[in-house]
Coordinates of C-alpha atoms and ligand atoms in Angstrom, one line a residue:
M903 CA 0.3 -0.1 0.1
C904 CA 1.2 3.0 -1.3
G905 CA 3.8 3.6 -4.4
I906 CA 7.2 5.2 -4.0
V907 CA 9.4 7.0 -6.8
G908 CA 12.8 9.0 -6.7
Y909 CA 14.7 9.5 -9.0
V910 CA 19.0 10.4 -8.4
G911 CA 21.0 10.8 -10.8
S912 CA 23.3 12.7 -13.6
K913 CA 20.2 13.8 -15.6
Y914 CA 17.6 16.3 -15.1
Y915 CA 14.5 15.0 -15.9
G916 CA 13.8 13.9 -12.4
P917 CA 10.9 14.9 -12.6
D918 CA 9.4 13.3 -14.6
V919 CA 10.2 10.1 -13.7
V920 CA 8.9 10.3 -11.3
I921 CA 5.7 11.4 -11.7
N922 CA 5.6 8.5 -14.6
G923 CA 6.7 6.0 -12.1
L924 CA 3.7 7.2 -9.8
R925 CA 1.0 6.6 -12.5
R926 CA 2.8 3.3 -12.7
L927 CA 2.5 2.3 -9.2
E928 CA -1.2 3.8 -7.9
Y929 CA -2.8 0.5 -8.0
R930 CA -0.9 0.4 -4.5
G931 CA -2.7 4.0 -3.2
Y932 CA -4.7 6.4 -5.1
D933 CA -6.0 8.8 -2.7
S934 CA -3.2 11.4 -2.7
A935 CA -0.1 11.9 -4.2
G936 CA 2.8 14.3 -3.6
I937 CA 6.6 15.4 -5.2
A938 CA 8.9 17.4 -4.2
I939 CA 11.9 18.3 -5.8
R940 CA 15.4 19.1 -5.1
Y941 CA 17.4 21.7 -6.0
N942 CA 21.5 22.5 -5.9
P943 CA 22.3 25.7 -5.6
G944 CA 22.4 28.3 -8.3
E945 CA 19.0 26.3 -9.9
R946 CA 16.5 28.8 -8.8
T947 CA 17.3 32.4 -7.6
D948 CA 16.8 32.0 -4.1
A949 CA 18.9 28.6 -3.9
M950 CA 22.5 29.8 -4.4
Y951 CA 24.3 29.0 -1.1
G952 CA 22.5 25.9 0.3
N953 CA 19.6 23.6 -1.7
V954 CA 16.1 24.0 -1.7
I955 CA 13.5 21.3 -1.6
E956 CA 9.6 22.3 -3.4
N957 CA 6.9 20.1 -2.5
W958 CA 4.0 19.8 -4.4
R959 CA 1.1 17.5 -2.6
E960 CA -3.3 16.9 -3.5
K961 CA -5.8 15.0 -2.5
G962 CA -6.4 12.3 -5.1
G963 CA -4.1 10.5 -7.4
V964 CA -1.0 11.6 -9.8
D965 CA -3.4 13.5 -12.8
E966 CA -4.5 16.0 -9.7
L967 CA -1.2 16.2 -8.3
Y968 CA -0.7 17.1 -12.1
D969 CA -3.3 19.7 -12.7
S970 CA -2.2 21.5 -9.1
I971 CA 1.5 22.2 -10.1
P972 CA 2.0 25.5 -11.4
E973 CA 3.6 25.6 -15.1
S974 CA 6.0 28.0 -13.5
V975 CA 7.6 26.2 -11.5
I976 CA 10.8 24.9 -12.9
W977 CA 10.9 21.3 -13.8
E978 CA 14.4 20.3 -14.5
S979 CA 15.9 18.4 -11.6
N980 CA 18.4 15.2 -11.0
C981 CA 17.0 14.8 -7.5
V982 CA 12.9 13.7 -6.7
I983 CA 10.6 11.9 -4.4
G984 CA 7.4 10.9 -5.0
H985 CA 4.5 9.1 -3.0
T986 CA 0.8 7.7 -3.6
R987 CA -1.0 7.2 -0.4
W988 CA -3.4 4.8 0.9
A989 CA -4.2 6.4 3.4
T990 CA -3.8 4.7 6.7
H991 CA -3.4 7.4 10.0
G992 CA -5.4 10.2 8.8
V993 CA -8.1 10.9 5.9
P994 CA -6.8 11.5 2.6
S995 CA -6.3 15.3 2.2
R996 CA -3.8 17.4 1.0
R997 CA -2.2 18.1 4.7
N998 CA -1.6 14.3 4.8
A999 CA -0.4 13.4 1.7
H1000 CA 3.9 12.9 1.2
P1001 CA 6.3 14.0 1.0
H1002 CA 6.3 15.3 4.9
T1003 CA 9.2 17.2 5.9
S1004 CA 9.9 17.9 9.4
M1005 CA 9.3 21.1 11.5
N1006 CA 12.4 22.8 10.4
R1007 CA 11.9 22.0 7.3
T1008 CA 15.9 19.9 7.4
I1009 CA 14.2 15.9 6.1
T1010 CA 12.2 15.8 3.5
L1011 CA 10.1 11.9 3.2
V1012 CA 8.1 9.6 1.4
H1013 CA 7.2 6.8 3.7
N1014 CA 5.6 3.1 2.9
G1015 CA 4.1 1.1 5.8
I1016 CA 3.1 2.0 9.9
I1017 CA 4.8 3.3 12.6
E1018 CA 3.4 1.5 15.6
N1019 CA 4.8 3.2 18.1
Y1020 CA 4.0 6.3 16.9
E1021 CA 2.1 7.8 19.4
T1022 CA 5.0 7.4 21.7
L1023 CA 7.5 8.9 19.3
R1024 CA 5.0 12.1 19.4
K1025 CA 4.7 12.5 22.5
K1026 CA 8.4 12.8 23.5
L1027 CA 8.6 15.4 20.2
I1028 CA 6.4 17.4 21.6
Q1029 CA 8.3 17.4 24.8
E1030 CA 11.1 18.7 22.7
G1031 CA 8.7 21.4 21.3
Y1032 CA 7.7 19.9 17.8
E1033 CA 4.3 20.8 16.7
F1034 CA 2.9 18.6 14.3
E1035 CA 1.1 19.8 10.9
S1036 CA -1.1 16.4 9.5
Q1037 CA -2.1 13.6 11.6
T1038 CA -0.3 10.9 9.9
D1039 CA 2.8 8.4 11.4
T1040 CA 5.1 9.7 8.4
E1041 CA 5.3 13.2 9.6
V1042 CA 6.4 11.7 13.2
L1043 CA 9.0 10.4 11.2
A1044 CA 9.9 13.2 9.6
N1045 CA 10.4 14.9 12.3
W1046 CA 12.3 12.2 14.9
I1047 CA 14.6 12.0 12.2
E1048 CA 15.4 15.4 12.2
Y1049 CA 15.5 15.0 16.4
M1050 CA 17.8 12.8 16.0
Y1051 CA 19.5 14.8 13.2
N1052 CA 20.4 17.8 15.6
K1053 CA 20.8 15.6 19.0
I1054 CA 24.1 14.5 16.9
Y1055 CA 25.1 18.4 14.8
S1056 CA 27.6 19.5 16.8
E1057 CA 29.2 16.7 17.0
T1058 CA 28.7 15.6 13.6
P1059 CA 27.2 17.8 11.7
G1060 CA 25.0 16.9 8.6
D1061 CA 25.4 13.7 8.7
L1062 CA 22.1 12.7 7.6
E1063 CA 22.9 9.0 7.4
L1064 CA 23.1 8.2 11.0
A1065 CA 20.1 10.4 11.6
V1066 CA 18.6 8.6 9.9
R1067 CA 20.4 5.1 11.6
L1068 CA 19.6 6.6 15.2
A1069 CA 15.9 7.6 14.5
L1070 CA 15.1 3.9 13.3
K1071 CA 16.8 2.3 16.0
D1072 CA 13.7 3.7 17.9
V1073 CA 10.8 2.5 14.8
V1074 CA 8.5 -0.1 15.7
G1075 CA 6.4 -1.0 12.7
A1076 CA 7.2 -1.0 9.2
Y1077 CA 8.7 0.6 6.7
A1078 CA 10.4 2.3 3.2
I1079 CA 10.9 5.1 3.1
L1080 CA 13.3 7.9 0.6
V1081 CA 14.9 10.6 3.0
I1082 CA 16.2 13.9 1.3
S1083 CA 17.3 17.2 2.7
P1084 CA 18.3 20.5 1.5
E1085 CA 21.5 20.4 4.1
T1086 CA 23.2 17.0 1.9
D1087 CA 23.1 15.2 -1.2
N1088 CA 23.1 13.0 0.1
V1089 CA 20.0 10.6 -0.7
I1090 CA 18.8 8.3 2.7
M1091 CA 17.4 5.2 2.3
A1092 CA 15.4 1.9 4.7
K1093 CA 13.3 0.0 4.3
K1094 CA 11.9 -3.2 7.5
S1095 CA 9.2 -4.9 5.9
S1096 CA 7.9 -2.7 3.2
P1097 CA 9.2 -2.9 -0.2
L1098 CA 12.6 -1.3 -1.7
A1099 CA 13.6 -1.5 -5.6
I1100 CA 16.6 0.5 -6.6
G1101 CA 17.0 0.5 -10.1
I1102 CA 20.9 1.0 -11.4
A1103 CA 20.2 3.0 -14.3
D1104 CA 22.9 4.5 -16.6
D1105 CA 22.7 7.7 -15.4
G1106 CA 21.8 7.3 -12.1
F1107 CA 19.1 5.6 -9.4
V1108 CA 15.3 5.5 -10.0
I1109 CA 13.8 4.0 -6.8
A1110 CA 10.4 2.5 -6.4
S1111 CA 8.1 0.2 -4.2
D1112 CA 8.3 -2.5 -7.4
A1113 CA 9.7 -2.7 -10.2
T1114 CA 7.0 -1.9 -12.8
P1115 CA 8.6 2.3 -12.5
I1116 CA 12.1 0.9 -13.1
V1117 CA 12.6 -1.4 -16.1
E1118 CA 11.8 1.5 -18.4
Y1119 CA 15.3 3.0 -17.5
T1120 CA 16.9 -0.1 -16.6
K1121 CA 17.0 -4.2 -16.1
D1122 CA 19.3 -4.0 -13.1
V1123 CA 18.1 -3.9 -9.8
I1124 CA 18.7 -4.0 -5.8
Y1125 CA 16.0 -5.5 -3.3
L1126 CA 16.4 -3.7 -0.3
E1127 CA 16.5 -6.7 2.6
D1128 CA 15.0 -5.4 5.6
E1129 CA 17.3 -3.5 8.0
Q1130 CA 18.9 -2.1 5.0
I1131 CA 20.5 1.2 5.0
A1132 CA 21.6 2.7 1.3
V1133 CA 22.8 5.7 0.6
I1134 CA 23.4 7.5 -2.9
E1135 CA 26.4 9.6 -2.5
N1136 CA 27.3 12.6 -5.5
N1137 CA 24.4 11.6 -7.3
S1138 CA 26.6 8.4 -8.4
D1139 CA 27.5 5.8 -5.4
I1140 CA 25.7 4.0 -3.6
R1141 CA 26.1 2.3 -0.4
I1142 CA 24.6 -0.1 1.9
T1143 CA 25.1 -1.3 5.1
D1144 CA 22.9 -3.1 7.8
L1145 CA 21.5 -0.9 11.3
N1146 CA 24.2 -1.0 12.7
A1147 CA 27.0 0.4 9.5
V1148 CA 28.0 -2.9 9.0
E1149 CA 28.5 -2.5 4.5
V1150 CA 26.8 -5.8 2.8
D1151 CA 27.6 -6.2 -0.7
P1152 CA 24.3 -5.4 -2.8
V1153 CA 22.8 -8.0 -5.3
I1154 CA 22.1 -7.1 -8.0
E1155 CA 18.3 -8.8 -9.9
R1156 CA 18.0 -7.9 -13.8
V1157 CA 14.1 -8.4 -13.9
D1158 CA 12.7 -9.4 -16.5
L1159 CA 9.7 -7.5 -17.7
D1160 CA 9.0 -5.5 -20.5
L1161 CA 7.0 -2.1 -20.3
E1162 CA 4.3 -3.9 -22.9
Q1163 CA 3.3 -6.3 -20.3
I1164 CA 2.2 -3.2 -18.0
E1165 CA 0.2 -1.2 -20.8
K1166 CA -3.2 -1.8 -21.2
G1167 CA -2.8 -3.1 -24.8
G1168 CA -5.6 -1.8 -26.0
F1169 CA -9.1 -2.6 -23.4
D1170 CA -10.3 -0.2 -22.1
S1171 CA -9.3 -1.3 -18.3
F1172 CA -6.3 -3.1 -17.5
M1173 CA -9.5 -5.5 -15.5
M1174 CA -10.7 -6.3 -19.0
K1175 CA -6.6 -7.0 -20.6
E1176 CA -6.3 -9.0 -17.1
I1177 CA -9.5 -11.6 -17.3
N1178 CA -8.3 -11.9 -21.6
E1179 CA -4.3 -12.8 -20.6
Q1180 CA -6.5 -15.7 -19.0
P1181 CA -5.6 -18.3 -22.1
E1182 CA -1.8 -16.8 -21.9
T1183 CA -1.8 -16.7 -18.4
I1184 CA -2.4 -20.3 -16.7
Q1185 CA -0.8 -21.8 -19.9
N1186 CA 2.7 -19.6 -18.7
C1187 CA 1.9 -21.2 -15.6
I1188 CA 1.5 -25.2 -16.8
R1189 CA 4.0 -24.6 -19.0
G1190 CA 7.2 -26.8 -18.3
R1191 CA 5.9 -28.2 -15.2
L1192 CA 3.0 -30.1 -16.9
T1193 CA 5.0 -33.3 -18.8
D1194 CA 3.9 -35.3 -21.8
G1195 CA 2.3 -38.8 -20.4
L1196 CA 3.0 -41.0 -17.2
D1197 CA 6.3 -38.4 -16.7
Q1198 CA 6.7 -36.8 -13.1
L1199 CA 5.5 -33.5 -13.2
M1200 CA 8.6 -30.6 -13.3
M1201 CA 8.1 -28.5 -10.8
G1202 CA 11.8 -28.2 -9.6
G1203 CA 11.1 -24.9 -6.8
I1204 CA 9.5 -27.9 -5.0
D1205 CA 12.1 -30.3 -4.9
P1206 CA 14.2 -28.8 -1.3
V1207 CA 10.7 -29.6 0.3
M1208 CA 8.9 -32.3 -1.1
P1209 CA 10.1 -34.6 1.6
Q1210 CA 8.5 -32.6 4.0
L1211 CA 5.4 -31.8 1.9
L1212 CA 5.5 -35.8 1.5
R1213 CA 5.3 -36.6 5.6
A1214 CA 3.3 -33.9 6.5
N1215 CA 0.2 -34.8 8.4
K1216 CA -1.4 -31.3 7.6
I1217 CA -0.6 -28.5 5.4
F1218 CA -2.0 -25.5 6.5
I1219 CA -2.5 -22.8 3.6
I1220 CA -3.1 -19.1 4.5
A1221 CA -3.6 -16.4 2.1
C1222 CA -5.6 -12.7 2.1
G1223 CA -8.8 -11.6 -0.3
T1224 CA -8.8 -13.6 -3.8
S1225 CA -5.6 -15.6 -2.4
W1226 CA -7.6 -17.4 -0.1
H1227 CA -10.7 -18.2 -2.4
A1228 CA -7.7 -19.7 -5.0
A1229 CA -6.5 -21.4 -1.0
L1230 CA -10.2 -23.0 -0.6
T1231 CA -10.0 -24.7 -4.7
G1232 CA -6.0 -25.9 -3.1
K1233 CA -7.3 -27.3 -0.1
N1234 CA -9.9 -29.0 -2.1
M1235 CA -7.4 -29.8 -5.2
I1236 CA -4.8 -31.6 -2.7
E1237 CA -7.5 -33.2 -0.5
K1238 CA -9.0 -35.8 -2.5
L1239 CA -6.1 -35.9 -4.8
A1240 CA -3.0 -36.2 -2.7
R1241 CA -5.3 -37.6 0.7
I1242 CA -3.2 -34.6 2.8
P1243 CA -5.4 -32.9 5.3
V1244 CA -5.7 -29.5 4.7
E1245 CA -6.7 -26.1 6.8
V1246 CA -6.5 -22.8 5.5
D1247 CA -6.5 -20.2 7.8
Y1248 CA -7.1 -15.7 7.6
A1249 CA -3.9 -14.7 7.7
S1250 CA -4.0 -12.1 9.7
E1251 CA -6.4 -14.9 11.7
F1252 CA -4.0 -17.3 11.6
R1253 CA -1.0 -15.4 13.2
Y1254 CA -3.1 -14.5 15.8
K1255 CA -4.5 -17.3 16.9
D1256 CA -1.8 -19.4 18.9
P1257 CA -2.0 -22.4 16.0
I1258 CA -1.0 -25.9 16.7
I1259 CA 2.0 -26.3 14.3
K1260 CA 4.3 -28.6 14.5
S1261 CA 7.9 -29.2 13.9
G1262 CA 8.0 -30.1 9.9
D1263 CA 4.4 -29.1 9.5
V1264 CA 4.1 -27.1 5.8
V1265 CA 3.2 -23.6 5.5
I1266 CA 1.1 -22.6 2.3
G1267 CA 1.3 -19.2 1.4
I1268 CA -0.4 -17.9 -1.5
T1269 CA 0.1 -14.1 -2.2
Q1270 CA -0.1 -12.5 -6.3
S1271 CA 2.5 -9.5 -4.5
G1272 CA 4.2 -11.4 -2.6
E1273 CA 3.9 -8.5 0.1
T1274 CA 0.6 -9.0 1.8
A1275 CA 1.7 -8.0 5.8
D1276 CA -0.5 -10.4 7.0
T1277 CA 0.4 -13.0 5.2
K1278 CA 3.8 -12.7 5.4
A1279 CA 4.1 -12.1 9.3
A1280 CA 2.0 -15.2 9.8
M1281 CA 4.7 -16.9 7.5
E1282 CA 8.1 -15.6 10.1
M1283 CA 5.6 -17.3 12.7
A1284 CA 4.9 -20.1 11.4
R1285 CA 8.5 -20.5 11.2
E1286 CA 9.6 -19.7 14.4
R1287 CA 7.2 -22.6 15.8
G1288 CA 9.1 -24.8 13.2
A1289 CA 6.9 -25.0 10.5
T1290 CA 9.0 -25.1 6.6
L1291 CA 7.7 -22.5 4.9
F1292 CA 6.1 -22.6 0.6
G1293 CA 5.5 -20.0 -1.4
V1294 CA 3.0 -19.6 -4.0
V1295 CA 3.9 -16.2 -5.5
N1296 CA 3.6 -13.6 -8.9
V1297 CA 5.4 -11.3 -8.2
V1298 CA 9.0 -12.3 -8.7
G1299 CA 11.6 -11.4 -6.5
S1300 CA 8.5 -10.4 -4.1
S1301 CA 9.7 -10.4 0.6
I1302 CA 7.5 -13.7 0.6
A1303 CA 9.5 -15.2 -2.4
R1304 CA 12.0 -13.8 -1.0
L1305 CA 11.6 -15.6 2.9
A1306 CA 9.7 -19.0 1.5
D1307 CA 11.7 -22.4 2.0
A1308 CA 10.3 -22.9 -1.5
G1309 CA 8.1 -22.3 -3.4
M1310 CA 5.7 -21.9 -7.1
Y1311 CA 6.3 -18.7 -9.1
T1312 CA 2.3 -18.6 -10.6
H1313 CA 3.6 -16.8 -13.0
S1314 CA 0.7 -14.3 -13.9
G1315 CA 2.5 -11.5 -15.4
I1316 CA 2.1 -8.4 -13.8
E1317 CA -1.3 -7.3 -12.8
V1318 CA -2.2 -3.7 -12.5
G1319 CA -6.1 -4.0 -11.6
V1320 CA -6.6 -4.2 -7.7
A1321 CA -9.3 -6.7 -8.1
S1322 CA -7.9 -10.1 -8.9
T1323 CA -8.4 -11.6 -11.5
K1324 CA -5.5 -13.7 -13.8
A1325 CA -3.3 -13.7 -10.8
F1326 CA -5.9 -15.8 -8.8
T1327 CA -6.2 -18.7 -11.9
G1328 CA -2.9 -18.6 -12.3
Q1329 CA -2.8 -19.6 -8.3
V1330 CA -5.5 -22.1 -8.9
A1331 CA -3.6 -23.7 -11.5
A1332 CA -0.4 -23.9 -9.6
M1333 CA -2.6 -25.1 -6.1
A1334 CA -4.0 -28.3 -9.2
L1335 CA -0.2 -28.8 -9.9
L1336 CA 1.2 -29.1 -6.8
A1337 CA -2.6 -31.6 -5.7
I1338 CA -1.3 -33.5 -8.5
K1339 CA 2.2 -33.6 -8.1
L1340 CA 1.6 -34.7 -4.5
G1341 CA -1.1 -37.3 -5.0
R1342 CA 0.9 -39.1 -7.7
Q1343 CA 4.2 -39.2 -5.6
L1344 CA 1.9 -40.3 -2.2
G1345 CA 1.0 -43.2 -4.8
N1346 CA -3.0 -42.0 -4.4
I1347 CA -3.4 -41.0 -8.7
N1348 CA -3.3 -44.7 -10.5
D1349 CA -1.7 -44.1 -14.3
D1350 CA -4.9 -43.7 -16.0
T1351 CA -6.4 -41.1 -13.6
Y1352 CA -2.9 -39.7 -13.9
L1353 CA -3.4 -39.3 -17.6
R1354 CA -7.4 -37.6 -17.8
L1355 CA -6.4 -35.1 -15.2
K1356 CA -2.9 -34.0 -17.2
S1357 CA -5.4 -34.0 -20.3
S1358 CA -7.5 -32.3 -18.5
L1359 CA -5.6 -29.9 -17.6
K1360 CA -3.7 -28.7 -20.5
S1361 CA -7.0 -28.3 -22.0
I1362 CA -8.2 -24.9 -19.6
P1363 CA -6.3 -22.4 -21.6
A1364 CA -8.1 -23.4 -24.4
K1365 CA -11.6 -24.1 -23.1
V1366 CA -11.2 -20.1 -20.5
A1367 CA -10.4 -18.8 -24.5
K1368 CA -14.3 -20.8 -25.9
I1369 CA -15.5 -19.1 -23.0
L1370 CA -14.2 -15.6 -23.3
S1371 CA -15.5 -15.8 -27.2
Q1372 CA -18.8 -15.2 -26.2
T1373 CA -17.6 -12.3 -23.6
E1374 CA -20.5 -9.6 -25.8
D1375 CA -23.2 -12.4 -24.5
I1376 CA -22.1 -12.8 -21.4
L1377 CA -21.6 -8.7 -21.2
A1378 CA -25.4 -8.5 -23.1
I1379 CA -26.8 -11.4 -19.9
A1380 CA -25.0 -9.0 -16.9
D1381 CA -26.6 -6.2 -18.5
E1382 CA -30.3 -7.3 -17.1
Y1383 CA -29.0 -7.0 -13.3
T1384 CA -27.0 -3.1 -13.6
D1385 CA -30.4 -2.1 -12.5
E1386 CA -29.4 0.0 -9.2
K1387 CA -33.1 -2.0 -7.9
Y1388 CA -30.1 -5.6 -7.3
H1389 CA -28.6 -4.4 -4.4
D1390 CA -28.1 -7.9 -2.4
F1391 CA -27.0 -10.8 -4.4
L1392 CA -26.5 -14.0 -3.7
Y1393 CA -23.8 -16.1 -4.7
L1394 CA -24.2 -20.2 -4.5
A1395 CA -22.8 -23.7 -5.7
R1396 CA -20.8 -26.7 -3.9
G1397 CA -18.2 -28.4 -3.6
H1398 CA -15.2 -27.4 -5.7
N1399 CA -17.4 -24.1 -6.9
F1400 CA -17.7 -23.6 -3.6
P1401 CA -14.6 -20.8 -3.1
I1402 CA -15.9 -19.6 -6.5
A1403 CA -19.2 -18.3 -5.6
L1404 CA -16.9 -16.6 -2.7
E1405 CA -14.7 -15.0 -5.3
G1406 CA -18.1 -14.1 -7.8
A1407 CA -19.3 -12.5 -4.9
L1408 CA -16.4 -11.2 -3.8
K1409 CA -15.6 -9.4 -7.0
L1410 CA -18.6 -7.9 -7.3
K1411 CA -18.3 -6.6 -4.0
E1412 CA -15.3 -4.8 -4.6
I1413 CA -15.4 -3.0 -8.1
S1414 CA -19.3 -2.4 -7.5
Y1415 CA -19.6 -2.2 -4.6
A1416 CA -22.9 -3.8 -4.6
H1417 CA -23.8 -6.1 -1.6
A1418 CA -23.2 -9.9 -2.6
E1419 CA -22.5 -13.0 0.3
G1420 CA -21.1 -16.5 -1.7
Y1421 CA -23.1 -19.3 0.2
P1422 CA -22.8 -23.7 -0.1
A1423 CA -26.4 -24.3 -2.4
G1424 CA -27.0 -26.6 0.6
E1425 CA -26.4 -23.7 3.5
M1426 CA -29.0 -21.1 1.6
K1427 CA -31.9 -22.7 3.3
H1428 CA -30.6 -22.2 7.1
G1429 CA -30.6 -18.3 6.6
P1430 CA -29.7 -16.8 3.0
I1431 CA -33.2 -17.1 1.5
A1432 CA -35.1 -14.6 3.8
L1433 CA -32.9 -12.3 1.6
I1434 CA -35.0 -13.8 -1.6
D1435 CA -37.3 -11.8 -3.5
E1436 CA -37.7 -10.2 -7.2
N1437 CA -34.5 -7.9 -6.6
C1438 CA -31.8 -10.0 -4.6
P1439 CA -30.6 -11.6 -8.1
S1440 CA -29.1 -15.7 -7.4
V1441 CA -26.3 -16.5 -9.3
F1442 CA -26.0 -20.6 -9.2
I1443 CA -22.6 -22.2 -10.5
L1444 CA -24.1 -25.8 -11.3
P1445 CA -21.3 -28.2 -13.4
N1446 CA -22.4 -31.4 -14.3
D1447 CA -20.5 -32.7 -11.8
K1448 CA -22.5 -34.8 -8.6
D1449 CA -23.8 -32.4 -7.0
Y1450 CA -26.2 -31.7 -10.2
G1451 CA -29.3 -32.8 -8.9
K1452 CA -29.1 -31.3 -5.4
V1453 CA -28.2 -27.5 -7.2
I1454 CA -31.4 -27.8 -9.2
S1455 CA -33.7 -28.0 -6.2
N1456 CA -32.3 -24.8 -4.7
M1457 CA -32.1 -22.8 -7.7
Q1458 CA -36.4 -23.8 -7.5
E1459 CA -36.1 -23.2 -4.3
V1460 CA -35.3 -19.7 -5.6
K1461 CA -37.4 -19.6 -8.0
A1462 CA -40.5 -20.2 -5.8
R1463 CA -39.8 -17.3 -3.9
S1464 CA -39.8 -14.6 -7.1
G1465 CA -35.9 -14.5 -7.2
K1466 CA -34.3 -13.8 -10.8
V1467 CA -31.5 -16.6 -11.4
L1468 CA -28.6 -16.2 -13.7
A1469 CA -26.9 -20.1 -14.0
I1470 CA -23.7 -21.1 -15.3
V1471 CA -23.8 -24.0 -16.6
N1472 CA -22.2 -26.6 -18.6
E1473 CA -22.5 -26.7 -22.6
G1474 CA -25.7 -28.9 -23.7
D1475 CA -27.2 -28.9 -20.1
E1476 CA -31.1 -28.2 -21.2
L1477 CA -32.9 -28.2 -17.9
A1478 CA -31.3 -24.9 -16.0
E1479 CA -32.5 -23.4 -18.7
T1480 CA -35.8 -24.4 -17.9
I1481 CA -35.5 -23.1 -14.5
A1482 CA -32.7 -19.8 -14.5
D1483 CA -33.9 -16.8 -16.2
H1484 CA -30.3 -16.3 -17.8
V1485 CA -27.4 -18.8 -18.6
I1486 CA -24.4 -19.2 -19.2
K1487 CA -23.3 -22.2 -21.2
I1488 CA -19.1 -23.4 -20.8
P1489 CA -17.2 -26.5 -21.0
E1490 CA -16.7 -29.6 -19.3
C1491 CA -13.0 -30.6 -17.9
E1492 CA -12.7 -32.9 -15.0
E1493 CA -14.8 -31.9 -11.3
I1494 CA -11.0 -30.3 -9.6
F1495 CA -10.1 -27.9 -12.2
M1496 CA -13.5 -27.4 -13.1
P1497 CA -13.7 -23.4 -10.9
L1498 CA -10.6 -22.3 -13.4
L1499 CA -13.5 -22.0 -15.8
T1500 CA -16.3 -21.3 -13.6
V1501 CA -14.8 -18.3 -12.4
I1502 CA -14.6 -16.3 -16.0
P1503 CA -18.2 -15.7 -16.6
L1504 CA -18.3 -14.6 -13.2
Q1505 CA -15.2 -11.6 -13.5
L1506 CA -17.0 -10.5 -16.6
I1507 CA -20.0 -10.2 -14.7
S1508 CA -18.3 -8.4 -12.1
Y1509 CA -17.0 -6.5 -14.9
Q1510 CA -20.1 -5.0 -16.7
I1511 CA -22.2 -4.5 -13.4
A1512 CA -19.4 -2.2 -11.9
T1513 CA -18.9 -0.2 -15.3
A1514 CA -23.0 0.1 -16.6
R1515 CA -22.6 2.1 -12.9
G1516 CA -20.1 4.4 -13.7
K1517 CA -17.6 2.8 -11.6
N1518 CA -13.4 2.3 -12.0
V1519 CA -12.7 -1.4 -12.0
D1520 CA -9.1 -0.8 -12.0
K1521 CA -8.9 1.4 -9.1
P1522 CA -11.9 0.4 -6.8
R1523 CA -12.5 2.6 -3.5
N1524 CA -10.6 1.9 -0.5
L1525 CA -9.2 -0.8 -2.3
A1526 CA -5.4 -1.6 -3.2
K1527 CA -3.7 -3.8 -4.6
S1528 CA -0.3 -4.8 -2.3
V1529 CA -1.6 -4.2 1.0
T1530 CA 1.7 -4.2 2.6
V1531 CA -0.4 -2.9 6.5
E1532 CA -2.1 -5.0 9.2
Ligands
G6P2315 C1 -5.6 -6.7 -1.6 C2 -6.2 -6.9 -3.0 C3 -6.8 -8.0 -3.1 C4 -6.3 -9.6 -2.5 C5 -5.5 -9.6 -1.3 C6 -4.2 -10.5 -1.4 O1 -6.4 -6.8 -0.7 O2 -7.2 -5.8 -3.0 O3 -7.4 -8.0 -4.7 O4 -6.3 -11.1 -3.3 O5 -5.1 -8.2 -1.4 O6 -3.1 -10.2 -1.8 P1 -1.7 -11.0 -2.0 O7 -0.7 -9.9 -3.0 O8 -1.3 -11.5 -1.0 O9 -2.7 -12.4 -3.4

């Protein structure tokens, strides 16, 4: 949550680099934005004898910020920092937007994360005579660094690096910060729990919360580790140390991400683009792993923990949001194929519930971003209790990818739309591979079933493409449900598709703000049925599986109460359309992989209802793509 961008180098295009970078990071938060430009002596008439920092902040997105900056501002600088915010402490407003400046204007910084002990630090600063302009924890941090800077001034004047180092020793919480000062040319950055990447370009450094603003300038990136501090000196040299000032050798990684991947590619939204990418992204996930014939699946990332997985008495899967729904599908597949008991938990619950983890247990964290604070903390806690950590992660090089003992990348490519689509199907495909691999190695899958499962999974990308070829028809059906009078929706399914009922409801809620609930169809009669009337439509997922007859009965119960019904069924189903108001027909596949198909029309339905209701599907209100706070 919150995006940080900075440029420090020999070129004077810093303001453009930072504004463009902030646009790419808006998925991390977009309720306010800001930019601080440092001018060297002589670059402005009032800056003859020292640096000057000008700070521009605005409520709203990066466009609002850019429009608010007067044309007279000198748009040239080789040192600029910027921020796009997702509010934690204090409402979205210009006052609370970053960059924040310390009371005596020695420190200007941008911050991603949460300073948990900010109230304690604030009280101490108030005793020292400090006053605050904003409600944020970040302003407290800026002042705390300034306080340290002044405290050491008589012995080490102008040592911003030491001031940051000392200040951070007192900080409890998560931070990625980028700090500048008019009193020094050095730029300081540091991180703990929140991500920070430093791109090394020919003409300087592009620093950001992830690699997306960087790849335009360089593919060489250093991912700062927790409790490391980096200092850029003379706009050209970088030095990295730990909190105790011990130098560390930076590891430079090559980032394989091209610009085209992060543009909209002709679609009117990232969400629609990403929905349409799914045949390819699911293929990318299974490619190279799903072998032919009876050969073993090729999943090298798993090898280091295969013994632990195979002898696990229990597997825990932890995740948040949409990834939690992928965890539920993973549980169903692993229990069915590998016969290993699986417990699925919300990471935010797991980390605080004192779970019974035994040494040798395996904890799988599923996460698109690889940065979700709750998932990361839950995994760290599990490691302390002796668990082996396995990550199913999309963002390469992310914190959780690096934390896990082993794992699988989902290879879905960058997902910009806040509401997850292709990352979800990537996660489900990855869990399918894992379930087959475990089941086969444990001897629970005979040759015939093995071949059948592999061939069914292989057929999924083409079947997803077939569903997407009906997009216009599906959107037309969704149009029947866009009226605001439909304020509550029920999503009902059984068995393997119950997680998809939850995911369909979440998707609709997230982007259209209509209230929606996912329920096991059999549970409907124990409560939700009370909601049914002509303004509460039900979306039924009823593929042609063993539960079909039961779900049909549930559908009839809804129709008997004047409820409007939209049903997702398999091709060839003639019964459902005699009961439901609308049906969407999709191809068949193995029952356990059906979630990879049933979710596609639900994504399109949410898209259409949200769009028709005038909502921005890529940037739903109050949500953020990467939730790096608790
Ligand atoms: C946020 C996003 C969701 C996502 C969840 C978990 O709430 O808006 O789309 O499912 O975080 O994120 P992760 O990156 O861990 O999958």
